């Protein structure tokens, strides 16, 4: 039995509990006891469930800062992103993902959903291990001690009209849905690893195969991130991307629609009635000038909300989480759409569920022992009062306030340092240099 003693811990109420003893056995929480006498490893500050980053493309981390100058659109950004995609091999991808996931761990992320479409070698040829790139990602997550759901992504065509993959995109394609399914079947769940699925978008996956997508595990899809996708879908199919997914049975409670930026009221109702989650990625959406999803209307229609760091231009789930509320304020000219507790729930419990880890994201007995402690003596959080501590954290904390991270009872970050990766900034710099000299 391991024991952790949290100065404050958020157990779901509007205010955190104090002096909380968390006992851990075999990687799971055995007991949670507030007002307990000090015992075991002291966790100073506020302890929260671990963060679930529901949408990541690890390799985009190499683009940070390099795509932010000048003008352009999502589509010009995509050209730069493809240039990096073209250079990676299983070894350089492993190094880049390992460093990126280590950065995530330092920011309090204990579970990542990797939306993985960079499957094959340049030109689309298969590696000797057809899952060499996926295995690079799984190994990277294991190296840094966080959980991963590999959302292996079906990507078959370049345009809604069925134009073939060209240039760097050829690495993304398996040719047919059967070939994709056979390759993914070789990937297995393991300790800390779950295999999910994704369809890149209604642009990259034709209607004929949408009905073949799995419904027995997490299925993520980019939906209506750009108006151009809606227009192309309307022209080809006479309906919206949401409607196209719906009429092919691809929406359900195991599905997560990523972005959901440009939706009609009917689209939002369709997602909500299906119980489909929506993953918002505010830092990426604003960086790429995507537009603002109507998060309030999505939630009201019934969609659980989760968050992701997507392009990893920033890795900070506090920033993503407050972005949900603050973008909605800008769009609606009203404040207070969600409580701090509801926003934290999106980033922890609900996010983990959308990645197929319903047994984590809560500080309760039998849950996986994944939790994060924040320092409260930093310049951002100094002066916070217990009664409004959650608001202080949601609206002012950053990943730099994370002090300790525990995954499955194992401390992977201690005193703000990664236990398994000596020099995370150094690892990032050298991994990025290897792909963008
Ligand atoms: Zn994405």
PDB file of N, CA, C and O in Angstrom, residues 180-237:
ATOM      1  N   UNK A 180      -6.586  -1.197 -43.771  1.00  0.00           N
ATOM      2  CA  UNK A 180      -6.459  -0.428 -42.514  1.00  0.00           C
ATOM      3  C   UNK A 180      -6.872  -1.298 -41.320  1.00  0.00           C
ATOM      4  O   UNK A 180      -6.159  -1.404 -40.323  1.00  0.00           O
ATOM      5  N   UNK A 181      -8.032  -1.956 -41.459  1.00  0.00           N
ATOM      6  CA  UNK A 181      -8.542  -2.756 -40.351  1.00  0.00           C
ATOM      7  C   UNK A 181      -7.575  -3.891 -40.007  1.00  0.00           C
ATOM      8  O   UNK A 181      -7.305  -4.152 -38.838  1.00  0.00           O
ATOM      9  N   UNK A 182      -7.018  -4.540 -41.042  1.00  0.00           N
ATOM     10  CA  UNK A 182      -6.083  -5.643 -40.799  1.00  0.00           C
ATOM     11  C   UNK A 182      -4.814  -5.150 -40.098  1.00  0.00           C
ATOM     12  O   UNK A 182      -4.294  -5.811 -39.202  1.00  0.00           O
ATOM     13  N   UNK A 183      -4.329  -3.992 -40.526  1.00  0.00           N
ATOM     14  CA  UNK A 183      -3.116  -3.469 -39.883  1.00  0.00           C
ATOM     15  C   UNK A 183      -3.398  -3.109 -38.421  1.00  0.00           C
ATOM     16  O   UNK A 183      -2.633  -3.471 -37.525  1.00  0.00           O
ATOM     17  N   UNK A 184      -4.516  -2.425 -38.183  1.00  0.00           N
ATOM     18  CA  UNK A 184      -4.835  -1.994 -36.817  1.00  0.00           C
ATOM     19  C   UNK A 184      -5.072  -3.206 -35.911  1.00  0.00           C
ATOM     20  O   UNK A 184      -4.774  -3.166 -34.714  1.00  0.00           O
ATOM     21  N   UNK A 185      -5.578  -4.293 -36.496  1.00  0.00           N
ATOM     22  CA  UNK A 185      -5.844  -5.497 -35.691  1.00  0.00           C
ATOM     23  C   UNK A 185      -4.561  -6.070 -35.091  1.00  0.00           C
ATOM     24  O   UNK A 185      -4.604  -6.807 -34.100  1.00  0.00           O
ATOM     25  N   UNK A 186      -3.416  -5.709 -35.669  1.00  0.00           N
ATOM     26  CA  UNK A 186      -2.132  -6.177 -35.128  1.00  0.00           C
ATOM     27  C   UNK A 186      -1.709  -5.393 -33.884  1.00  0.00           C
ATOM     28  O   UNK A 186      -0.784  -5.795 -33.182  1.00  0.00           O
ATOM     29  N   UNK A 187      -2.345  -4.255 -33.651  1.00  0.00           N
ATOM     30  CA  UNK A 187      -2.023  -3.447 -32.465  1.00  0.00           C
ATOM     31  C   UNK A 187      -2.867  -3.955 -31.304  1.00  0.00           C
ATOM     32  O   UNK A 187      -4.066  -4.177 -31.452  1.00  0.00           O
ATOM     33  N   UNK A 188      -2.252  -4.125 -30.157  1.00  0.00           N
ATOM     34  CA  UNK A 188      -2.967  -4.722 -29.024  1.00  0.00           C
ATOM     35  C   UNK A 188      -2.972  -3.790 -27.807  1.00  0.00           C
ATOM     36  O   UNK A 188      -1.981  -3.111 -27.534  1.00  0.00           O
ATOM     37  N   UNK A 189      -4.075  -3.827 -27.076  1.00  0.00           N
ATOM     38  CA  UNK A 189      -4.110  -3.155 -25.777  1.00  0.00           C
ATOM     39  C   UNK A 189      -3.021  -3.765 -24.894  1.00  0.00           C
ATOM     40  O   UNK A 189      -2.703  -4.953 -25.012  1.00  0.00           O
ATOM     41  N   UNK A 190      -2.454  -2.953 -24.035  1.00  0.00           N
ATOM     42  CA  UNK A 190      -1.440  -3.437 -23.102  1.00  0.00           C
ATOM     43  C   UNK A 190      -1.481  -2.540 -21.882  1.00  0.00           C
ATOM     44  O   UNK A 190      -2.318  -1.629 -21.805  1.00  0.00           O
ATOM     45  N   UNK A 191      -0.593  -2.766 -20.943  1.00  0.00           N
ATOM     46  CA  UNK A 191      -0.532  -1.936 -19.749  1.00  0.00           C
ATOM     47  C   UNK A 191      -0.323  -0.475 -20.152  1.00  0.00           C
ATOM     48  O   UNK A 191       0.673  -0.153 -20.792  1.00  0.00           O
ATOM     49  N   UNK A 192      -1.266   0.371 -19.844  1.00  0.00           N
ATOM     50  CA  UNK A 192      -1.137   1.785 -20.183  1.00  0.00           C
ATOM     51  C   UNK A 192      -1.476   2.116 -21.618  1.00  0.00           C
ATOM     52  O   UNK A 192      -1.384   3.270 -22.031  1.00  0.00           O
ATOM     53  N   UNK A 193      -1.866   1.119 -22.397  1.00  0.00           N
ATOM     54  CA  UNK A 193      -2.104   1.319 -23.838  1.00  0.00           C
ATOM     55  C   UNK A 193      -3.495   0.826 -24.219  1.00  0.00           C
ATOM     56  O   UNK A 193      -3.864  -0.305 -23.873  1.00  0.00           O
ATOM     57  N   UNK A 194      -4.253   1.664 -24.919  1.00  0.00           N
ATOM     58  CA  UNK A 194      -5.507   1.201 -25.529  1.00  0.00           C
ATOM     59  C   UNK A 194      -5.496   1.597 -26.995  1.00  0.00           C
ATOM     60  O   UNK A 194      -4.963   2.643 -27.358  1.00  0.00           O
ATOM     61  N   UNK A 195      -6.078   0.740 -27.796  1.00  0.00           N
ATOM     62  CA  UNK A 195      -6.128   0.998 -29.233  1.00  0.00           C
ATOM     63  C   UNK A 195      -7.543   1.441 -29.588  1.00  0.00           C
ATOM     64  O   UNK A 195      -8.508   0.696 -29.398  1.00  0.00           O
ATOM     65  N   UNK A 196      -7.635   2.657 -30.078  1.00  0.00           N
ATOM     66  CA  UNK A 196      -8.903   3.175 -30.566  1.00  0.00           C
ATOM     67  C   UNK A 196      -8.813   3.373 -32.064  1.00  0.00           C
ATOM     68  O   UNK A 196      -7.881   2.893 -32.718  1.00  0.00           O
ATOM     69  N   UNK A 197      -9.791   4.063 -32.611  1.00  0.00           N
ATOM     70  CA  UNK A 197      -9.816   4.268 -34.055  1.00  0.00           C
ATOM     71  C   UNK A 197     -10.203   5.707 -34.350  1.00  0.00           C
ATOM     72  O   UNK A 197     -10.751   6.409 -33.500  1.00  0.00           O
ATOM     73  N   UNK A 198      -9.904   6.112 -35.568  1.00  0.00           N
ATOM     74  CA  UNK A 198     -10.326   7.438 -36.020  1.00  0.00           C
ATOM     75  C   UNK A 198     -10.583   7.380 -37.512  1.00  0.00           C
ATOM     76  O   UNK A 198      -9.988   6.580 -38.231  1.00  0.00           O
ATOM     77  N   UNK A 199     -11.497   8.236 -37.940  1.00  0.00           N
ATOM     78  CA  UNK A 199     -11.630   8.524 -39.361  1.00  0.00           C
ATOM     79  C   UNK A 199     -11.140   9.952 -39.499  1.00  0.00           C
ATOM     80  O   UNK A 199     -11.556  10.820 -38.717  1.00  0.00           O
ATOM     81  N   UNK A 200     -10.218  10.204 -40.427  1.00  0.00           N
ATOM     82  CA  UNK A 200      -9.615  11.535 -40.429  1.00  0.00           C
ATOM     83  C   UNK A 200     -10.671  12.617 -40.532  1.00  0.00           C
ATOM     84  O   UNK A 200     -10.688  13.564 -39.745  1.00  0.00           O
ATOM     85  N   UNK A 201     -11.599  12.473 -41.476  1.00  0.00           N
ATOM     86  CA  UNK A 201     -12.631  13.480 -41.730  1.00  0.00           C
ATOM     87  C   UNK A 201     -13.503  12.942 -42.858  1.00  0.00           C
ATOM     88  O   UNK A 201     -13.140  11.950 -43.508  1.00  0.00           O
ATOM     89  N   UNK A 202     -14.604  13.605 -43.120  1.00  0.00           N
ATOM     90  CA  UNK A 202     -15.422  13.166 -44.260  1.00  0.00           C
ATOM     91  C   UNK A 202     -14.744  13.537 -45.578  1.00  0.00           C
ATOM     92  O   UNK A 202     -15.134  13.033 -46.630  1.00  0.00           O
ATOM     93  N   UNK A 203     -13.732  14.398 -45.508  1.00  0.00           N
ATOM     94  CA  UNK A 203     -12.937  14.646 -46.710  1.00  0.00           C
ATOM     95  C   UNK A 203     -12.079  13.420 -47.049  1.00  0.00           C
ATOM     96  O   UNK A 203     -12.027  12.998 -48.202  1.00  0.00           O
ATOM     97  N   UNK A 204     -11.445  12.854 -46.048  1.00  0.00           N
ATOM     98  CA  UNK A 204     -10.448  11.812 -46.297  1.00  0.00           C
ATOM     99  C   UNK A 204     -11.034  10.400 -46.286  1.00  0.00           C
ATOM    100  O   UNK A 204     -10.338   9.448 -46.635  1.00  0.00           O
ATOM    101  N   UNK A 205     -12.288  10.276 -45.861  1.00  0.00           N
ATOM    102  CA  UNK A 205     -12.921   8.945 -45.798  1.00  0.00           C
ATOM    103  C   UNK A 205     -14.250   9.010 -46.567  1.00  0.00           C
ATOM    104  O   UNK A 205     -15.130   9.789 -46.218  1.00  0.00           O
ATOM    105  N   UNK A 206     -14.397   8.197 -47.608  1.00  0.00           N
ATOM    106  CA  UNK A 206     -15.628   8.266 -48.410  1.00  0.00           C
ATOM    107  C   UNK A 206     -16.833   7.660 -47.683  1.00  0.00           C
ATOM    108  O   UNK A 206     -16.674   6.821 -46.802  1.00  0.00           O
ATOM    109  N   UNK A 207     -18.014   8.100 -48.097  1.00  0.00           N
ATOM    110  CA  UNK A 207     -19.229   7.634 -47.432  1.00  0.00           C
ATOM    111  C   UNK A 207     -19.341   6.115 -47.432  1.00  0.00           C
ATOM    112  O   UNK A 207     -19.791   5.525 -46.447  1.00  0.00           O
ATOM    113  N   UNK A 208     -18.895   5.497 -48.535  1.00  0.00           N
ATOM    114  CA  UNK A 208     -19.087   4.045 -48.679  1.00  0.00           C
ATOM    115  C   UNK A 208     -18.488   3.249 -47.526  1.00  0.00           C
ATOM    116  O   UNK A 208     -18.938   2.124 -47.263  1.00  0.00           O
ATOM    117  N   UNK A 209     -17.494   3.794 -46.842  1.00  0.00           N
ATOM    118  CA  UNK A 209     -16.864   3.010 -45.770  1.00  0.00           C
ATOM    119  C   UNK A 209     -17.150   3.565 -44.371  1.00  0.00           C
ATOM    120  O   UNK A 209     -16.701   3.001 -43.380  1.00  0.00           O
ATOM    121  N   UNK A 210     -17.899   4.658 -44.280  1.00  0.00           N
ATOM    122  CA  UNK A 210     -18.171   5.217 -42.940  1.00  0.00           C
ATOM    123  C   UNK A 210     -18.922   4.211 -42.066  1.00  0.00           C
ATOM    124  O   UNK A 210     -18.743   4.175 -40.842  1.00  0.00           O
ATOM    125  N   UNK A 211     -19.759   3.397 -42.694  1.00  0.00           N
ATOM    126  CA  UNK A 211     -20.536   2.411 -41.941  1.00  0.00           C
ATOM    127  C   UNK A 211     -19.687   1.285 -41.382  1.00  0.00           C
ATOM    128  O   UNK A 211     -20.136   0.539 -40.509  1.00  0.00           O
ATOM    129  N   UNK A 212     -18.441   1.168 -41.865  1.00  0.00           N
ATOM    130  CA  UNK A 212     -17.572   0.073 -41.415  1.00  0.00           C
ATOM    131  C   UNK A 212     -16.706   0.474 -40.225  1.00  0.00           C
ATOM    132  O   UNK A 212     -15.879  -0.310 -39.751  1.00  0.00           O
ATOM    133  N   UNK A 213     -16.883   1.683 -39.725  1.00  0.00           N
ATOM    134  CA  UNK A 213     -16.041   2.133 -38.607  1.00  0.00           C
ATOM    135  C   UNK A 213     -16.462   1.444 -37.313  1.00  0.00           C
ATOM    136  O   UNK A 213     -17.649   1.198 -37.096  1.00  0.00           O
ATOM    137  N   UNK A 214     -15.516   1.135 -36.454  1.00  0.00           N
ATOM    138  CA  UNK A 214     -15.851   0.391 -35.237  1.00  0.00           C
ATOM    139  C   UNK A 214     -16.676   1.225 -34.249  1.00  0.00           C
ATOM    140  O   UNK A 214     -16.493   2.440 -34.158  1.00  0.00           O
ATOM    141  N   UNK A 215     -17.568   0.565 -33.539  1.00  0.00           N
ATOM    142  CA  UNK A 215     -18.371   1.248 -32.517  1.00  0.00           C
ATOM    143  C   UNK A 215     -18.115   0.641 -31.139  1.00  0.00           C
ATOM    144  O   UNK A 215     -18.740   1.041 -30.156  1.00  0.00           O
ATOM    145  N   UNK A 216     -17.196  -0.317 -31.063  1.00  0.00           N
ATOM    146  CA  UNK A 216     -16.934  -0.988 -29.786  1.00  0.00           C
ATOM    147  C   UNK A 216     -15.721  -0.405 -29.064  1.00  0.00           C
ATOM    148  O   UNK A 216     -15.243  -0.955 -28.088  1.00  0.00           O
ATOM    149  N   UNK A 217     -15.174   0.683 -29.575  1.00  0.00           N
ATOM    150  CA  UNK A 217     -14.056   1.358 -28.914  1.00  0.00           C
ATOM    151  C   UNK A 217     -14.060   2.814 -29.365  1.00  0.00           C
ATOM    152  O   UNK A 217     -14.805   3.169 -30.273  1.00  0.00           O
ATOM    153  N   UNK A 218     -13.244   3.655 -28.747  1.00  0.00           N
ATOM    154  CA  UNK A 218     -13.297   5.069 -29.097  1.00  0.00           C
ATOM    155  C   UNK A 218     -13.069   5.291 -30.589  1.00  0.00           C
ATOM    156  O   UNK A 218     -12.175   4.687 -31.190  1.00  0.00           O
ATOM    157  N   UNK A 219     -13.926   6.143 -31.160  1.00  0.00           N
ATOM    158  CA  UNK A 219     -13.805   6.532 -32.561  1.00  0.00           C
ATOM    159  C   UNK A 219     -13.803   8.060 -32.611  1.00  0.00           C
ATOM    160  O   UNK A 219     -14.772   8.692 -32.180  1.00  0.00           O
ATOM    161  N   UNK A 220     -12.708   8.632 -33.080  1.00  0.00           N
ATOM    162  CA  UNK A 220     -12.614  10.096 -33.163  1.00  0.00           C
ATOM    163  C   UNK A 220     -12.610  10.531 -34.629  1.00  0.00           C
ATOM    164  O   UNK A 220     -12.060   9.826 -35.477  1.00  0.00           O
ATOM    165  N   UNK A 221     -13.231  11.669 -34.885  1.00  0.00           N
ATOM    166  CA  UNK A 221     -13.320  12.196 -36.256  1.00  0.00           C
ATOM    167  C   UNK A 221     -13.187  13.718 -36.198  1.00  0.00           C
ATOM    168  O   UNK A 221     -13.848  14.364 -35.379  1.00  0.00           O
ATOM    169  N   UNK A 222     -12.352  14.297 -37.073  1.00  0.00           N
ATOM    170  CA  UNK A 222     -12.369  15.750 -37.248  1.00  0.00           C
ATOM    171  C   UNK A 222     -13.686  16.108 -37.941  1.00  0.00           C
ATOM    172  O   UNK A 222     -13.988  15.560 -39.003  1.00  0.00           O
ATOM    173  N   UNK A 223     -14.442  17.035 -37.357  1.00  0.00           N
ATOM    174  CA  UNK A 223     -15.735  17.396 -37.939  1.00  0.00           C
ATOM    175  C   UNK A 223     -15.850  18.914 -38.098  1.00  0.00           C
ATOM    176  O   UNK A 223     -15.764  19.659 -37.114  1.00  0.00           O
ATOM    177  N   UNK A 224     -16.032  19.350 -39.320  1.00  0.00           N
ATOM    178  CA  UNK A 224     -16.362  20.760 -39.612  1.00  0.00           C
ATOM    179  C   UNK A 224     -15.399  21.741 -38.946  1.00  0.00           C
ATOM    180  O   UNK A 224     -15.818  22.741 -38.379  1.00  0.00           O
ATOM    181  N   UNK A 225     -14.099  21.445 -39.053  1.00  0.00           N
ATOM    182  CA  UNK A 225     -13.118  22.399 -38.528  1.00  0.00           C
ATOM    183  C   UNK A 225     -13.072  23.639 -39.417  1.00  0.00           C
ATOM    184  O   UNK A 225     -12.835  24.745 -38.944  1.00  0.00           O
ATOM    185  N   UNK A 226     -13.292  23.421 -40.702  1.00  0.00           N
ATOM    186  CA  UNK A 226     -13.195  24.498 -41.686  1.00  0.00           C
ATOM    187  C   UNK A 226     -14.488  24.567 -42.495  1.00  0.00           C
ATOM    188  O   UNK A 226     -15.083  23.539 -42.825  1.00  0.00           O
ATOM    189  N   UNK A 227     -14.861  25.796 -42.864  1.00  0.00           N
ATOM    190  CA  UNK A 227     -16.059  25.949 -43.699  1.00  0.00           C
ATOM    191  C   UNK A 227     -15.905  25.220 -45.044  1.00  0.00           C
ATOM    192  O   UNK A 227     -16.878  24.697 -45.594  1.00  0.00           O
ATOM    193  N   UNK A 228     -14.658  25.201 -45.561  1.00  0.00           N
ATOM    194  CA  UNK A 228     -14.430  24.548 -46.861  1.00  0.00           C
ATOM    195  C   UNK A 228     -14.838  23.073 -46.819  1.00  0.00           C
ATOM    196  O   UNK A 228     -15.326  22.527 -47.807  1.00  0.00           O
ATOM    197  N   UNK A 229     -14.636  22.425 -45.662  1.00  0.00           N
ATOM    198  CA  UNK A 229     -15.040  21.017 -45.533  1.00  0.00           C
ATOM    199  C   UNK A 229     -16.559  20.889 -45.641  1.00  0.00           C
ATOM    200  O   UNK A 229     -17.072  19.974 -46.302  1.00  0.00           O
ATOM    201  N   UNK A 230     -17.269  21.806 -44.984  1.00  0.00           N
ATOM    202  CA  UNK A 230     -18.741  21.784 -45.071  1.00  0.00           C
ATOM    203  C   UNK A 230     -19.205  21.970 -46.512  1.00  0.00           C
ATOM    204  O   UNK A 230     -20.116  21.278 -46.987  1.00  0.00           O
ATOM    205  N   UNK A 231     -18.582  22.943 -47.189  1.00  0.00           N
ATOM    206  CA  UNK A 231     -19.012  23.259 -48.562  1.00  0.00           C
ATOM    207  C   UNK A 231     -18.752  22.070 -49.488  1.00  0.00           C
ATOM    208  O   UNK A 231     -19.610  21.706 -50.308  1.00  0.00           O
ATOM    209  N   UNK A 232     -17.590  21.450 -49.345  1.00  0.00           N
ATOM    210  CA  UNK A 232     -17.272  20.305 -50.205  1.00  0.00           C
ATOM    211  C   UNK A 232     -18.204  19.134 -49.913  1.00  0.00           C
ATOM    212  O   UNK A 232     -18.647  18.424 -50.825  1.00  0.00           O
ATOM    213  N   UNK A 233     -18.528  18.940 -48.647  1.00  0.00           N
ATOM    214  CA  UNK A 233     -19.416  17.836 -48.258  1.00  0.00           C
ATOM    215  C   UNK A 233     -20.823  18.088 -48.807  1.00  0.00           C
ATOM    216  O   UNK A 233     -21.466  17.179 -49.343  1.00  0.00           O
ATOM    217  N   UNK A 234     -21.265  19.326 -48.688  1.00  0.00           N
ATOM    218  CA  UNK A 234     -22.582  19.698 -49.213  1.00  0.00           C
ATOM    219  C   UNK A 234     -22.645  19.448 -50.723  1.00  0.00           C
ATOM    220  O   UNK A 234     -23.620  18.889 -51.232  1.00  0.00           O
ATOM    221  N   UNK A 235     -21.567  19.840 -51.422  1.00  0.00           N
ATOM    222  CA  UNK A 235     -21.554  19.683 -52.881  1.00  0.00           C
ATOM    223  C   UNK A 235     -21.555  18.208 -53.275  1.00  0.00           C
ATOM    224  O   UNK A 235     -22.223  17.806 -54.225  1.00  0.00           O
ATOM    225  N   UNK A 236     -20.821  17.396 -52.541  1.00  0.00           N
ATOM    226  CA  UNK A 236     -20.686  15.987 -52.920  1.00  0.00           C
ATOM    227  C   UNK A 236     -21.863  15.138 -52.449  1.00  0.00           C
ATOM    228  O   UNK A 236     -22.306  14.224 -53.149  1.00  0.00           O
ATOM    229  N   UNK A 237     -22.361  15.429 -51.248  1.00  0.00           N
ATOM    230  CA  UNK A 237     -23.356  14.534 -50.649  1.00  0.00           C
ATOM    231  C   UNK A 237     -24.700  15.212 -50.371  1.00  0.00           C
ATOM    232  O   UNK A 237     -25.659  14.555 -49.939  1.00  0.00           O
TER     233      UNK A 237
END
